[in-house]
Amino acid sequence: HYLAGGNVDRVVNALIASQRAGIALDFEKACAIDLAGRDVLTAVQMSVSPKVIETPVIAAIAKDGIELRAKAKVTVRVNIDRLVGGAGEETIIARVGEGIVTTIGSSVSHKDVLENPDSISQTVLNKGLDSGTAFEILSIDIADVDVGVNVGAKLQIDQAEA
């Protein structure tokens, strides 16, 4: 492993940490993760204690024409079996953002979303967005929902002026 450019110290520390945490990780898999460019020790630590990923502010328009801006916190845990070849944090953020936009866009009124922001979380969680990624999504919490501009009214004004 050393001759292939691997970090033997990190692999040994990861094997010790995984054994203490009760995670099944053998030497070959730890070496494969290390040689794939991933930090195997951090991966073991993240599979024990989950990580929170914050999404940027995501803007979406409900069917009534009101723009809503949402921000979410996604709690993820590393899936060691899918770490090599699995998509990373950026993919999780993009998929959660897409799910939020879809959920807000399919809601009849922006008031429905403001009254029950948990509906966004449940809809996005039920889509199985973590498939093919190195992570398992544990929870999605909508941290903030703000009302943006009234796009529907702006379009009507522009059409009336035209």
Coordinates of C-alpha atoms in Angstrom, one line a residue:
H1 CA 0.0 0.0 0.0
Y2 CA 2.9 2.4 0.8
L3 CA 4.5 1.7 -2.5
A4 CA 1.3 2.5 -4.3
G5 CA 1.3 6.0 -2.7
G6 CA -1.2 5.3 0.1
N7 CA -1.2 6.7 3.6
V8 CA -0.5 3.8 5.8
D9 CA -0.9 5.7 9.1
R10 CA -4.4 7.0 8.1
V11 CA -5.5 3.5 7.0
V12 CA -4.3 1.9 10.3
N13 CA -6.0 4.6 12.3
A14 CA -9.2 4.1 10.3
L15 CA -9.1 0.4 10.9
I16 CA -8.7 0.9 14.6
A17 CA -11.5 3.4 14.7
S18 CA -13.8 1.2 12.7
Q19 CA -13.1 -1.8 14.9
R20 CA -13.9 0.3 18.0
A21 CA -17.1 1.6 16.4
G22 CA -18.2 -1.8 15.3
I23 CA -18.1 -1.0 11.6
A24 CA -17.1 -3.8 9.2
L25 CA -14.0 -2.5 7.4
D26 CA -11.2 -4.8 6.2
F27 CA -7.7 -3.8 5.2
E28 CA -8.3 -4.2 1.4
K29 CA -11.4 -1.9 1.5
A30 CA -9.6 0.7 3.6
C31 CA -6.7 0.7 1.2
A32 CA -9.0 1.0 -1.8
I33 CA -10.8 4.0 -0.2
D34 CA -7.4 5.6 0.5
L35 CA -6.0 5.0 -2.9
A36 CA -9.2 6.3 -4.5
G37 CA -8.3 9.7 -3.0
R38 CA -10.8 9.7 -0.1
D39 CA -9.8 10.3 3.5
V40 CA -10.5 6.9 5.0
L41 CA -10.2 8.0 8.6
T42 CA -12.6 10.9 8.1
A43 CA -15.0 8.6 6.3
V44 CA -15.0 6.2 9.3
Q45 CA -15.5 9.1 11.7
M46 CA -18.4 10.5 9.6
S47 CA -20.1 7.1 9.5
V48 CA -20.0 7.1 13.3
S49 CA -21.1 10.7 13.8
P50 CA -23.2 12.2 11.0
K51 CA -22.4 15.5 9.3
V52 CA -24.7 18.4 8.6
I53 CA -24.5 19.9 5.1
E54 CA -26.1 23.3 4.6
T55 CA -27.7 24.1 1.3
P56 CA -27.5 27.6 -0.2
V57 CA -30.7 29.7 -0.4
I58 CA -32.9 28.0 -3.0
A59 CA -35.5 30.1 -4.8
A60 CA -38.7 28.5 -6.2
I61 CA -42.1 29.8 -7.3
A62 CA -45.4 28.3 -6.1
K63 CA -48.3 27.9 -8.5
D64 CA -49.9 31.2 -7.2
G65 CA -46.8 33.1 -8.5
I66 CA -45.2 33.9 -5.2
E67 CA -41.5 33.2 -5.0
L68 CA -40.2 31.4 -1.9
R69 CA -36.6 31.2 -0.8
A70 CA -35.7 28.2 1.3
K71 CA -32.6 27.0 3.1
A72 CA -32.1 23.5 4.3
K73 CA -29.8 21.5 6.6
V74 CA -29.2 17.9 5.4
T75 CA -27.8 15.4 8.0
V76 CA -25.8 12.7 6.2
R77 CA -23.8 9.7 7.3
V78 CA -21.1 8.1 5.1
N79 CA -21.9 4.8 3.6
I80 CA -18.5 3.1 3.5
D81 CA -19.7 0.5 1.0
R82 CA -20.5 3.2 -1.6
L83 CA -17.6 5.5 -0.8
V84 CA -15.5 4.5 -3.7
G85 CA -17.2 5.6 -6.9
G86 CA -20.1 7.3 -5.1
A87 CA -21.1 10.9 -5.7
G88 CA -20.2 13.5 -3.1
E89 CA -21.6 16.4 -1.1
E90 CA -22.2 18.5 -4.2
T91 CA -24.6 15.9 -5.6
I92 CA -26.5 15.7 -2.3
I93 CA -26.9 19.5 -2.3
A94 CA -28.0 19.6 -5.9
R95 CA -30.5 16.8 -5.5
V96 CA -32.0 18.3 -2.3
G97 CA -32.2 21.7 -4.0
E98 CA -34.0 20.1 -7.0
G99 CA -36.4 18.4 -4.6
I100 CA -37.2 21.6 -2.8
V101 CA -37.8 23.5 -6.1
T102 CA -40.1 20.7 -7.2
T103 CA -42.0 20.6 -4.0
I104 CA -42.5 24.3 -3.8
G105 CA -43.4 24.5 -7.5
S106 CA -46.1 21.8 -7.2
S107 CA -47.7 23.5 -4.2
V108 CA -50.9 25.3 -5.0
S109 CA -50.2 28.3 -2.7
H110 CA -47.2 29.7 -1.1
K111 CA -49.2 29.8 2.1
D112 CA -49.3 26.0 2.2
V113 CA -45.5 25.8 2.2
L114 CA -45.2 28.6 4.9
E115 CA -47.8 26.8 7.1
N116 CA -46.1 23.4 6.8
P117 CA -42.4 23.6 5.8
D118 CA -42.1 20.0 7.0
S119 CA -44.0 18.9 3.9
I120 CA -40.9 19.9 1.9
S121 CA -38.7 17.7 4.1
Q122 CA -41.0 14.7 3.8
T123 CA -41.4 14.9 0.1
V124 CA -37.7 15.3 -0.5
L125 CA -36.8 12.4 1.9
N126 CA -39.3 10.1 0.2
K127 CA -37.6 10.5 -3.2
G128 CA -34.6 8.5 -2.2
L129 CA -32.1 11.2 -3.3
D130 CA -29.1 9.4 -1.7
S131 CA -29.0 6.6 -4.2
G132 CA -25.7 6.3 -6.0
T133 CA -24.0 8.6 -3.5
A134 CA -21.4 8.0 -0.8
F135 CA -23.9 9.2 1.8
E136 CA -27.1 8.1 3.5
I137 CA -29.5 11.0 4.1
L138 CA -30.7 10.8 7.7
S139 CA -32.8 14.0 7.8
I140 CA -33.6 17.1 5.9
D141 CA -34.6 20.1 8.0
I142 CA -35.9 23.3 6.4
A143 CA -34.0 26.0 8.3
D144 CA -35.6 29.0 6.8
V145 CA -38.4 29.9 4.3
D146 CA -38.8 33.5 3.2
V147 CA -41.3 35.1 0.8
G148 CA -39.6 36.6 -2.2
V149 CA -41.1 38.7 -5.0
N150 CA -44.6 38.2 -6.5
V151 CA -43.6 36.9 -9.9
G152 CA -47.3 36.3 -11.0
A153 CA -48.3 39.9 -10.3
K154 CA -45.2 41.2 -12.1
L155 CA -46.0 39.2 -15.2
Q156 CA -49.6 40.5 -15.2
I157 CA -48.3 44.1 -15.0
D158 CA -45.9 43.4 -17.9
Q159 CA -48.6 41.8 -20.0
A160 CA -51.0 44.7 -19.3
E161 CA -48.4 47.2 -20.4
A162 CA -47.6 45.3 -23.6

